[in-house]
mmCIF file of C-alpha atoms and ligand atoms in Angstrom:
data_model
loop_
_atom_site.group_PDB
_atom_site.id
_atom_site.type_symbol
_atom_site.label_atom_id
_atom_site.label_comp_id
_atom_site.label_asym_id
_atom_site.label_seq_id
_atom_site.Cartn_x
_atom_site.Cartn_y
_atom_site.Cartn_z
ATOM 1 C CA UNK A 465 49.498 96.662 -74.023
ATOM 2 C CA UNK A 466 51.717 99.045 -76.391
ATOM 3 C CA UNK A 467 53.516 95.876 -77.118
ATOM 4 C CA UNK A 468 50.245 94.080 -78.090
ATOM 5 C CA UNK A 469 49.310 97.110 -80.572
ATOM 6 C CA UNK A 470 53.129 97.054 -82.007
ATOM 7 C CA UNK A 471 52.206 93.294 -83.072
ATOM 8 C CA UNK A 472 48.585 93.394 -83.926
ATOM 9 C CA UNK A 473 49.711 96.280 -86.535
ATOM 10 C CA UNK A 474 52.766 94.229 -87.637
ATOM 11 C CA UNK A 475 50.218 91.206 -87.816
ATOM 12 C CA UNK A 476 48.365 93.305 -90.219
ATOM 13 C CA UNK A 477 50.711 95.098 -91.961
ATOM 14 C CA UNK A 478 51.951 91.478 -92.833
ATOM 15 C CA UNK A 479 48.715 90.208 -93.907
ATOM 16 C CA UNK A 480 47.662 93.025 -96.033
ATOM 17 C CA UNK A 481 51.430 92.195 -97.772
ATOM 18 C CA UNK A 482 49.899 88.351 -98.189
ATOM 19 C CA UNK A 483 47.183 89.402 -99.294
ATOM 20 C CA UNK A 484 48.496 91.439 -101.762
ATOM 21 C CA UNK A 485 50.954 88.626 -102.405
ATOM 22 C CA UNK A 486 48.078 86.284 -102.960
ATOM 23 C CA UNK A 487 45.743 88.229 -105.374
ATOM 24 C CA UNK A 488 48.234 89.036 -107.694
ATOM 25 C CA UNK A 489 49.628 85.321 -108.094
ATOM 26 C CA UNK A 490 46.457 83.988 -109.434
ATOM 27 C CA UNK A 491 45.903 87.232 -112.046
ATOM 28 C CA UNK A 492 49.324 86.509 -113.393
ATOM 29 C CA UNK A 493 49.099 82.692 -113.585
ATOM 30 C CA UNK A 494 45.922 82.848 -114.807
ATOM 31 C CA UNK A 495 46.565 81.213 -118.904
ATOM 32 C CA UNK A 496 46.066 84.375 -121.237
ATOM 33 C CA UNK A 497 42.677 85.803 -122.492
ATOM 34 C CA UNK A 498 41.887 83.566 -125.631
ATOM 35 C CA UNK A 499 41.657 85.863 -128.592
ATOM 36 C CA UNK A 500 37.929 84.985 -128.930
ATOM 37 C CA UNK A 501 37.369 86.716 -125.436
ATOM 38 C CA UNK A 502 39.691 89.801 -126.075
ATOM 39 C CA UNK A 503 37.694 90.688 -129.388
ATOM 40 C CA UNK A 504 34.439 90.441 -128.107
ATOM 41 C CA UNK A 505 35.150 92.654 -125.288
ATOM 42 C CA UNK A 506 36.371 94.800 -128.212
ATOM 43 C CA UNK A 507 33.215 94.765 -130.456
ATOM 44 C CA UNK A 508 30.369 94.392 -127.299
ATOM 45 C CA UNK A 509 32.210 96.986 -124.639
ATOM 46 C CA UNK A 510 29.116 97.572 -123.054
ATOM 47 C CA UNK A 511 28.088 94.344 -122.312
ATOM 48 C CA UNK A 512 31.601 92.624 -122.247
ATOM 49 C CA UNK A 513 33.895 93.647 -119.496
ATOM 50 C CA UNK A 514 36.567 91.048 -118.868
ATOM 51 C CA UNK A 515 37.176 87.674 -118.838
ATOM 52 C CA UNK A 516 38.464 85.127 -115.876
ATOM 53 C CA UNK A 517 39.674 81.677 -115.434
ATOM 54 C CA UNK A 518 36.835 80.368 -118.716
ATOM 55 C CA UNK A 519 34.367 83.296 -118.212
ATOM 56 C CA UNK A 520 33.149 85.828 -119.623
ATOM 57 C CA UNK A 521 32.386 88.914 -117.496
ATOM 58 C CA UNK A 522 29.198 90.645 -118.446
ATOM 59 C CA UNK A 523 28.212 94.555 -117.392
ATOM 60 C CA UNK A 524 25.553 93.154 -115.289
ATOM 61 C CA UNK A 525 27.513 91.439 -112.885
ATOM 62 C CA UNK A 526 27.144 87.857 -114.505
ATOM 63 C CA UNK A 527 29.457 85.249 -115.832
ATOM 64 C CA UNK A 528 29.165 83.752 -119.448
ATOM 65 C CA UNK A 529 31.208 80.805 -120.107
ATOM 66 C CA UNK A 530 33.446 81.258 -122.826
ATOM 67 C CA UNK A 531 33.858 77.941 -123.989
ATOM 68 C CA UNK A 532 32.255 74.439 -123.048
ATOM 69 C CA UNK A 533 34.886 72.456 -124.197
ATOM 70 C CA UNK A 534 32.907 70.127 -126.245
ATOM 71 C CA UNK A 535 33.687 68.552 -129.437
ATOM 72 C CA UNK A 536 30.466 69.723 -131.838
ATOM 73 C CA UNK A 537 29.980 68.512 -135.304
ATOM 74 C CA UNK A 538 29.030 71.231 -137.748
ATOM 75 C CA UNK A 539 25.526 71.103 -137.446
ATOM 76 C CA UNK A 540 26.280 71.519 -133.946
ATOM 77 C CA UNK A 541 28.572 74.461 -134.171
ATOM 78 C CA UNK A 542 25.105 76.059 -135.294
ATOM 79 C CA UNK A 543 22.533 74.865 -132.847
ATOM 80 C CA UNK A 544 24.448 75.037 -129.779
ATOM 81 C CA UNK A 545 27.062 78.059 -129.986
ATOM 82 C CA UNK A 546 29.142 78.826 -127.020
ATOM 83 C CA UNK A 547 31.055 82.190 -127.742
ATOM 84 C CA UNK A 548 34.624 80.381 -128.561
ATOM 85 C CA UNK A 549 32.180 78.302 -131.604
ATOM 86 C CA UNK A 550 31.345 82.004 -133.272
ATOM 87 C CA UNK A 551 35.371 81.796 -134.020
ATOM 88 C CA UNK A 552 35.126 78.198 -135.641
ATOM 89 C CA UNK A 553 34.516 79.226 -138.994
ATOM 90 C CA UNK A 554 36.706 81.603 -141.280
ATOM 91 C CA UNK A 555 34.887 84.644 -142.980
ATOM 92 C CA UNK A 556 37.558 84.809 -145.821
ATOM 93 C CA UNK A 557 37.675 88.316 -147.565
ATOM 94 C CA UNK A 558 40.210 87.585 -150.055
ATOM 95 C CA UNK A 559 37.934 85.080 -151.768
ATOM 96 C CA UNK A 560 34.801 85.752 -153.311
ATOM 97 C CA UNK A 561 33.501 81.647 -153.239
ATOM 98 C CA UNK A 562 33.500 80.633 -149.682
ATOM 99 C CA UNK A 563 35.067 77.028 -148.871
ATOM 100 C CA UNK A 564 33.777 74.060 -148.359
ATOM 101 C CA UNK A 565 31.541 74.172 -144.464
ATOM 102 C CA UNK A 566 32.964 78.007 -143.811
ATOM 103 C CA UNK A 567 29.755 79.644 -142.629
ATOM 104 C CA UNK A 568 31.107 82.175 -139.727
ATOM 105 C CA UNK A 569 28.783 84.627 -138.471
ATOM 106 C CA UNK A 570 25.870 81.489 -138.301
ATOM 107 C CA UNK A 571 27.088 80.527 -135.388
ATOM 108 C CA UNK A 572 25.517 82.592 -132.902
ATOM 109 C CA UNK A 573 25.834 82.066 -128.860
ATOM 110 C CA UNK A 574 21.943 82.383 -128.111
ATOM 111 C CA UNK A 575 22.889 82.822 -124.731
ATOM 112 C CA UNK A 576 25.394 86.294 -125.506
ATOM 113 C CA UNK A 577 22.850 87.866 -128.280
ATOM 114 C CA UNK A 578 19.820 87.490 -126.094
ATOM 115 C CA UNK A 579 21.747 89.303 -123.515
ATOM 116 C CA UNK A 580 22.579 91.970 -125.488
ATOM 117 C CA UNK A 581 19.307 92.554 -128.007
ATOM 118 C CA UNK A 582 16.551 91.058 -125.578
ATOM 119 C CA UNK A 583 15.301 87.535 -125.146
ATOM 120 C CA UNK A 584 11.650 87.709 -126.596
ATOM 121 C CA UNK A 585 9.856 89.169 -129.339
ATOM 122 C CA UNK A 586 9.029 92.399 -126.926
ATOM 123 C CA UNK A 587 12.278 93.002 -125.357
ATOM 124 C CA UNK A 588 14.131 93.427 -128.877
ATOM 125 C CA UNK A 589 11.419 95.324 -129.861
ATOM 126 C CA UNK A 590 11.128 98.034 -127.279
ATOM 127 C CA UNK A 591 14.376 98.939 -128.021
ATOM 128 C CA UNK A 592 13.890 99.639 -131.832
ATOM 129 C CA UNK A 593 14.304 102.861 -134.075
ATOM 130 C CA UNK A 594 13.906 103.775 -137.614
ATOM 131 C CA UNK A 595 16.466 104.311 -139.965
ATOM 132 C CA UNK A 596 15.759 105.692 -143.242
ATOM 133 C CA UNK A 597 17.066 103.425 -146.367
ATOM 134 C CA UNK A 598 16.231 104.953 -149.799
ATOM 135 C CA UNK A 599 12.907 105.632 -149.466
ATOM 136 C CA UNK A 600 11.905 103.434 -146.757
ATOM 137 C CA UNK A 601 12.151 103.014 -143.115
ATOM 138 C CA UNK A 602 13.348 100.095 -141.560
ATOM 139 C CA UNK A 603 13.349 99.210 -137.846
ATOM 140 C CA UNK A 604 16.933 98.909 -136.195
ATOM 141 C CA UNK A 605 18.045 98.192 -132.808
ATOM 142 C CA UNK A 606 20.470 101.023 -131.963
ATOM 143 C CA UNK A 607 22.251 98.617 -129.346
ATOM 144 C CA UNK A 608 26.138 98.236 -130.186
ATOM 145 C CA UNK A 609 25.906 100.876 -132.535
ATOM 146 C CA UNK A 610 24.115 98.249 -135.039
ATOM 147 C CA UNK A 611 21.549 101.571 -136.149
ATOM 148 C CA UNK A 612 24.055 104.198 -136.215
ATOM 149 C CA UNK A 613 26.542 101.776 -138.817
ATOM 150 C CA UNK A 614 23.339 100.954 -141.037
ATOM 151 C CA UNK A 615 23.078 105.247 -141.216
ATOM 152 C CA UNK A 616 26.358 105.440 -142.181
ATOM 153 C CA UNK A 617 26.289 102.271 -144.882
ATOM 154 C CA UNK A 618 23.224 104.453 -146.292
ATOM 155 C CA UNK A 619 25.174 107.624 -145.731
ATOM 156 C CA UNK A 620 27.951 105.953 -148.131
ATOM 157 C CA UNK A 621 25.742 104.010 -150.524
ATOM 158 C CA UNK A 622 23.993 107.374 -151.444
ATOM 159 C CA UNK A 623 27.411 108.469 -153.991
ATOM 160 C CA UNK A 624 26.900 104.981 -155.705
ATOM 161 C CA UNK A 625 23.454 105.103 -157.660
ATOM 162 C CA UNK A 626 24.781 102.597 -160.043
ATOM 163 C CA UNK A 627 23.819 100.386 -156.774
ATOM 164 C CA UNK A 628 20.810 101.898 -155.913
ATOM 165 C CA UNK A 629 18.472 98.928 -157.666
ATOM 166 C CA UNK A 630 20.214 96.314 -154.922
ATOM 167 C CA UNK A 631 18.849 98.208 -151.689
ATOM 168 C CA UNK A 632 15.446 97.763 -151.682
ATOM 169 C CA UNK A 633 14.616 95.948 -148.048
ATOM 170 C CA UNK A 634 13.307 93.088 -148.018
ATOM 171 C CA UNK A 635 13.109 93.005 -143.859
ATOM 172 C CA UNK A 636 15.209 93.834 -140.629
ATOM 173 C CA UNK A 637 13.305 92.649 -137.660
ATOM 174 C CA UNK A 638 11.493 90.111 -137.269
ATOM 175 C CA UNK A 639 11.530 87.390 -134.167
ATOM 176 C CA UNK A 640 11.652 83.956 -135.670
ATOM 177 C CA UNK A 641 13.293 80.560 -135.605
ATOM 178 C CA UNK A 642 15.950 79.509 -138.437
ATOM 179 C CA UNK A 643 13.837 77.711 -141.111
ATOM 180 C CA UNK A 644 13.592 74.156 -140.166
ATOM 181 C CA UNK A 645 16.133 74.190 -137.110
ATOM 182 C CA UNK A 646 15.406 75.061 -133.380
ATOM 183 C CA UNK A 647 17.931 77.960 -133.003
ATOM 184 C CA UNK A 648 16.750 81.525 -133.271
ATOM 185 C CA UNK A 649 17.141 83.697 -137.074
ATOM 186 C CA UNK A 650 20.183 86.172 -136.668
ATOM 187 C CA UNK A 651 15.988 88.944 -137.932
ATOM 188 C CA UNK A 652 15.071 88.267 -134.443
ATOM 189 C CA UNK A 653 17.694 90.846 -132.888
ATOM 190 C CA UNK A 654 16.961 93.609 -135.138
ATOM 191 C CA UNK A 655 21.145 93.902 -136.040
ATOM 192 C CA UNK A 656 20.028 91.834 -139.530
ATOM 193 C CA UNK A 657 19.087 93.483 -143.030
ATOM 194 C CA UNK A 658 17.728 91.842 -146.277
ATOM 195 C CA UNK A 659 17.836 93.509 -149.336
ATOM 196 C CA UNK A 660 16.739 93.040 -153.499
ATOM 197 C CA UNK A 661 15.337 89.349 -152.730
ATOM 198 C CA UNK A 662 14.481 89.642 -156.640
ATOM 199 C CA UNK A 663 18.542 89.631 -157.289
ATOM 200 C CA UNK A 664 19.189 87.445 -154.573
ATOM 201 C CA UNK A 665 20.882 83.887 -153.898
ATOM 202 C CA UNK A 666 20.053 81.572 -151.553
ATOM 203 C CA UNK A 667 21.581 78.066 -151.134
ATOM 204 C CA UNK A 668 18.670 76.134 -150.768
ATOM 205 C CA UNK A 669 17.078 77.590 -154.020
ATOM 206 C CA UNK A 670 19.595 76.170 -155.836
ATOM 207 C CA UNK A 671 20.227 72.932 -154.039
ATOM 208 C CA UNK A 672 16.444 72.014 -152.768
ATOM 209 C CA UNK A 673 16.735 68.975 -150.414
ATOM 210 C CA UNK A 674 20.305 69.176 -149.634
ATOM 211 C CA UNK A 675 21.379 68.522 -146.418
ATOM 212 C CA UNK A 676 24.018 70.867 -144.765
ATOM 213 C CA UNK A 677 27.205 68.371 -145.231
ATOM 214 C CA UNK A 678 26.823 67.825 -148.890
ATOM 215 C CA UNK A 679 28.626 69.839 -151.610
ATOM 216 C CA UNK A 680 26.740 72.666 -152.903
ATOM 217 C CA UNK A 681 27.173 74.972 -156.186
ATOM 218 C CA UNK A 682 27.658 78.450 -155.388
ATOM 219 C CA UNK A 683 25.981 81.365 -156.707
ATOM 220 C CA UNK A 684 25.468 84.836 -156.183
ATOM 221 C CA UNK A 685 24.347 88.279 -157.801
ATOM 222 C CA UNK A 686 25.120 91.346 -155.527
ATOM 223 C CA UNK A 687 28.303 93.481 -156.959
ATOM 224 C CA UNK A 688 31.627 93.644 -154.812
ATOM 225 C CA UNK A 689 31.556 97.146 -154.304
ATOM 226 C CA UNK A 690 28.339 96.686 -151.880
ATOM 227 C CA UNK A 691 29.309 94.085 -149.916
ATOM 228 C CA UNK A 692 32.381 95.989 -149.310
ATOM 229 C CA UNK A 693 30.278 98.763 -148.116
ATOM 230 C CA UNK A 694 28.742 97.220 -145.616
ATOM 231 C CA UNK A 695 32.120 95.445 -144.218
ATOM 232 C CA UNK A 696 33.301 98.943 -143.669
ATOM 233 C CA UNK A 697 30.432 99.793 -141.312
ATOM 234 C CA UNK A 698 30.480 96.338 -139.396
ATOM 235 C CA UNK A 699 28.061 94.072 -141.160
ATOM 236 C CA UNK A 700 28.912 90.117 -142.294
ATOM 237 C CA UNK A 701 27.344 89.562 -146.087
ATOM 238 C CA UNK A 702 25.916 85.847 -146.308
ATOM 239 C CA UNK A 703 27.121 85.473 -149.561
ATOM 240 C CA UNK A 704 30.408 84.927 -147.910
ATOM 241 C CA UNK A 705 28.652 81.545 -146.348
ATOM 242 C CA UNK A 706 29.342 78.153 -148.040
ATOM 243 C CA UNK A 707 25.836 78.139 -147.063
ATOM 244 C CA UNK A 708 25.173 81.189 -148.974
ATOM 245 C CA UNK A 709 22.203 83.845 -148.296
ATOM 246 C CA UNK A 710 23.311 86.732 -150.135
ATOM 247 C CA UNK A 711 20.480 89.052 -149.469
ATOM 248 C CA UNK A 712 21.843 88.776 -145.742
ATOM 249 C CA UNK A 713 23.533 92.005 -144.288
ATOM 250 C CA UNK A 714 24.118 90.854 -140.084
ATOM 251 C CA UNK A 715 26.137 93.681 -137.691
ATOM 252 C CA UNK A 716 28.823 90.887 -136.434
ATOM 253 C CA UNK A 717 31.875 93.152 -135.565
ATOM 254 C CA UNK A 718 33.044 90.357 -133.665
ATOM 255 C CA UNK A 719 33.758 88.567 -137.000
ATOM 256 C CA UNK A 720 35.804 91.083 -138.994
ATOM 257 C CA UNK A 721 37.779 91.764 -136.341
ATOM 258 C CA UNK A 722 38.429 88.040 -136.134
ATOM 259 C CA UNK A 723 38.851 88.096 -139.812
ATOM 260 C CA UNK A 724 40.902 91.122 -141.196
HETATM 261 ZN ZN1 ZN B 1192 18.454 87.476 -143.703
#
């Protein structure tokens, strides 16, 4: 009997070894974290947790595939975002004329930003607060910090009254689809701001009937020193889009991490 409990607990002291053995082989063979991955986890902590063999691992106890592995034309890269297609484009920062098709930050997973801001009209908006912007107040979901950076933009833009006539809002939230496409506006989430539609450019205005392919002539009003503002505190301009919007202020950490 003694004999029998000698080898059940070597049995078991030998298992527990190969099982040791066993879960640690797969974690170390398992192909590195794609950068993607790593600097969402980085920008969405509290929603983003980890990442294993393709997945995404969300705070809720659900998986998020990372990438689908499908070849997607442009138009594509828009309508049906997985997270790896929101690092397609490059946001370039050293340029103030964005090349040819570079449009990051419009590719949005629908999947990962419904997750995070809600996934209806009601659920974004239950979670809204104010934030008061020269003079005004503007609704602002305070989920990732998106609230607290548009305080501090404000906070910063109040020592620059020589840009004080560029900051009148011109909306934050409001739950809609992307003007003649089926994928939801970046306004539905309440992270988005417009501001000074009077100064604004938008590439559409100046190229009415193009499609989103074709070459396009740039242009765009809003002074350097704002946009940089804004940067600072985690929002993408969409003046930095080939398919400019330059009213557009979006909280996409995600992006200027990916683009320093
Ligand atoms: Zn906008």
């Amino acid at each position: 009997m003694k004999r029998f409990f000698k080898t059940t607990a070597a049995l078991a002291g030998m298992l527990s070894v190969a099982v040791i053995f066993f879960t640690a082989v797969p974690a170390s063979a398992q192909p590195s974290i794609p950068q993607g991955a790593k600097i969402l986890m980085k920008a969405y902590p509290n929603f983003i947790k980890g990442y294993e063999n393709g997945y995404l691992l969300m705070s809720d106890g659900t998986k998020m595939q990372y990438d689908d592995g499908r070849k997607k034309s442009f138009e594509q890269k828009l309508d049906d975002a997985d997270p790896e297609d929101m690092f397609a484009f490059k946001y370039d920062r050293k340029s103030w004329t964005p090349e040819y098709l570079q449009d990051a930050g419009r590719s949005r997973c629908e999947q990962l930003f419904k997750k995070m801001y809600g996934s209806s009209a009601a659920e974004v908006r239950k979670h809204l607060v104010t934030v008061s912007w020269f003079g005004e107040k503007v609704l602002f979901t305070p989920i990732n910090g998106a609230a607290d950076s548009l305080r501090a933009v404000a906070r910063e833009l109040e020592k620059h009254p020589e840009l004080r006539s560029y900051l009148k809002s011109s909306g934050s939230f409001y739950w809609r689809k992307v003007r003649g496409a089926n994928r939801q506006s970046a306004h539905s989430y309440g992270m988005t701001i417009d501001i000074a539609v009077a100064k604004s450019d938008y590439w559409l205005w100046k190229n009415p009937g193009k499609k989103e392919t074709e070459k396009i002539v740039y242009a765009n009003r809003f002074p350097k020193e704002l946009i940089l503002i804004f940067e600072k505190h985690g929002f993408i301009w969409g003046g930095r889009w080939y398919h400019y919007d330059t009213m557009h202020f979006e909280f996409r950490p995600e992006i200027l991490m990916a683009n320093p």
